[in-house]
Amino acid sequence: MFRLVLLVCLAALHFLPAAAQDQPYLPYYSRDTAQVYQLAVAHRNAIKDHLVVPKTGSSEYRDHYRKIVKETSDEVFNSIRYSALLDPTVEPYVQQVFRRILAANPQLPATAKLVLSRNPQPNAHAVGTSTVMLNIGLLPRLENESQLAFILCHELAHVACRHMQTSMQEHLLAVHSKEMKREYRRILNSEYNISSQIKALALGFSLNSNYHHRRYERQADSLGYVLLSRTSYDASQAYRALELLDTIDQPETAGPLPLSAYFNCAEFPRTFAAAENKPKSIFTVKAAEKTVLETTDTLKSHPDCAKRMRFVRTLARDQVAAGPQAASTPEFARIRHISRLEVIQSWFDYDCYDHALFDALLLLPQQPQNSYLRSVVLLSLYELQQHLQGHTYNEVVSTISPRNSAPFNDLLRVLYDLRHDEFKGLSACFAQANEPGQADEYALAARYAAMALAAEPATAASLKAQLQKQYAGGRFEKLLFPVPPTKAGAARH
């Protein structure tokens, strides 16, 4: 009998990991912020300890230096305090990649640290003196772990080359140089075009700073490639990583959103079509010309990638991986999947409900049974309606812009065309075929949102009570059920 019980227990332990993997993933949330706060304080103190105000130079120079150190340390503190992601899955994974790079390159600063950020923008950057910030938004756009390793090596190269300190010193020396002060006094003493001359001086200073910044990028690519080649990762993926960065501002799916499939029904009988190209006038003699900024990659999140790719190809002696790569390992594929959901949640948590709605609708055709995605759609519609009703719609809906992708602009046109009472039909159409199916906090909150939009107060009140009882102090309590300020608190405010 004892042997039978033992065998049953062992079998249960064997199937536990598989069962855990089958559970749908929900974005990470914790009410305990002590660990994040301590991490932010540690990084702020590290910057202050390292960037010591020089004893030489004018008092004006040293005061400016002190001000920059304070602003930098505060910026790092706030960035980590309010965006660090310490989840139990993605964060340990990227930390493992980071440790492998450090182990293979012992010459790197021992103080170098990696912080995973909730920031949905696909980027990474080195801040302070030894901190590398990796945005969660970058992970879904990469194809394999070697590409991630190169990006981390690139940022570690910035740390090793002390680019931040060098850039800060160059900036201060230029601002407080005799030549700069002499030119500024000359402009002030001139009779005409003082404002234009000051703008030209500032523009020249900015362009010079950009030149130095791009020089640092080339140095970081060079050293980053060397650091990567010392690891067990595939160094040829450095080129492909830059290829991906060059097109990272474009959506992963180029086609239009199937809005009619989700939001067209008897309660909201409307067809959705992409905006048509404006017909050319018969009087048009010359096509509209784009500005210099629009014809270069200056406005890209990652400029100069084409030049950097040529440089890396030379370093690699043409041994590069170009074009789409083979499917990544199952482990990295899971990290990409989780990161996509974390990106959507980050957009939602940052009150960017248009982005959260867009990304959720973009993923739904690939994952039609994903209850989380359905919940985010309904919750985003609810929050959009609340802001429209509160006259703060422009704060949570982006401006239509040529810099946006065409499908995102199409969604924005729909959102700007909606009236307050139309959200009821819009959410009803979606909920008919896409009601969240899981019994979790998101699904319960989404059902409440749908009932609130449908003007069903009794059902909404029942769901509210259930949500507050079952998930007291949960993720949506303050968002969905904000406590109105007291008269004393309002007076103090």
mmCIF file of N, CA and C in Angstrom, residues 385-393:
data_model
loop_
_atom_site.group_PDB
_atom_site.id
_atom_site.type_symbol
_atom_site.label_atom_id
_atom_site.label_comp_id
_atom_site.label_asym_id
_atom_site.label_seq_id
_atom_site.Cartn_x
_atom_site.Cartn_y
_atom_site.Cartn_z
ATOM 1 N N GLN A 385 -14.025 54.631 -22.976
ATOM 2 C CA GLN A 385 -15.318 55.266 -22.792
ATOM 3 C C GLN A 385 -15.331 56.157 -21.557
ATOM 4 N N GLN A 386 -14.680 55.725 -20.489
ATOM 5 C CA GLN A 386 -14.624 56.530 -19.267
ATOM 6 C C GLN A 386 -13.886 57.847 -19.513
ATOM 7 N N HIS A 387 -12.813 57.789 -20.279
ATOM 8 C CA HIS A 387 -12.059 59.012 -20.565
ATOM 9 C C HIS A 387 -12.807 59.920 -21.537
ATOM 10 N N LEU A 388 -13.531 59.328 -22.472
ATOM 11 C CA LEU A 388 -14.337 60.150 -23.373
ATOM 12 C C LEU A 388 -15.419 60.880 -22.580
ATOM 13 N N GLN A 389 -16.011 60.174 -21.650
ATOM 14 C CA GLN A 389 -17.037 60.774 -20.809
ATOM 15 C C GLN A 389 -16.438 61.846 -19.888
ATOM 16 N N GLY A 390 -15.190 61.643 -19.450
ATOM 17 C CA GLY A 390 -14.544 62.599 -18.557
ATOM 18 C C GLY A 390 -13.783 63.700 -19.267
ATOM 19 N N HIS A 391 -13.923 63.777 -20.590
ATOM 20 C CA HIS A 391 -13.281 64.823 -21.404
ATOM 21 C C HIS A 391 -11.751 64.763 -21.319
ATOM 22 N N THR A 392 -11.194 63.565 -21.171
ATOM 23 C CA THR A 392 -9.735 63.380 -21.168
ATOM 24 C C THR A 392 -9.333 62.376 -22.245
ATOM 25 N N TYR A 393 -10.120 62.292 -23.294
ATOM 26 C CA TYR A 393 -9.904 61.294 -24.350
ATOM 27 C C TYR A 393 -8.554 61.478 -25.026
#
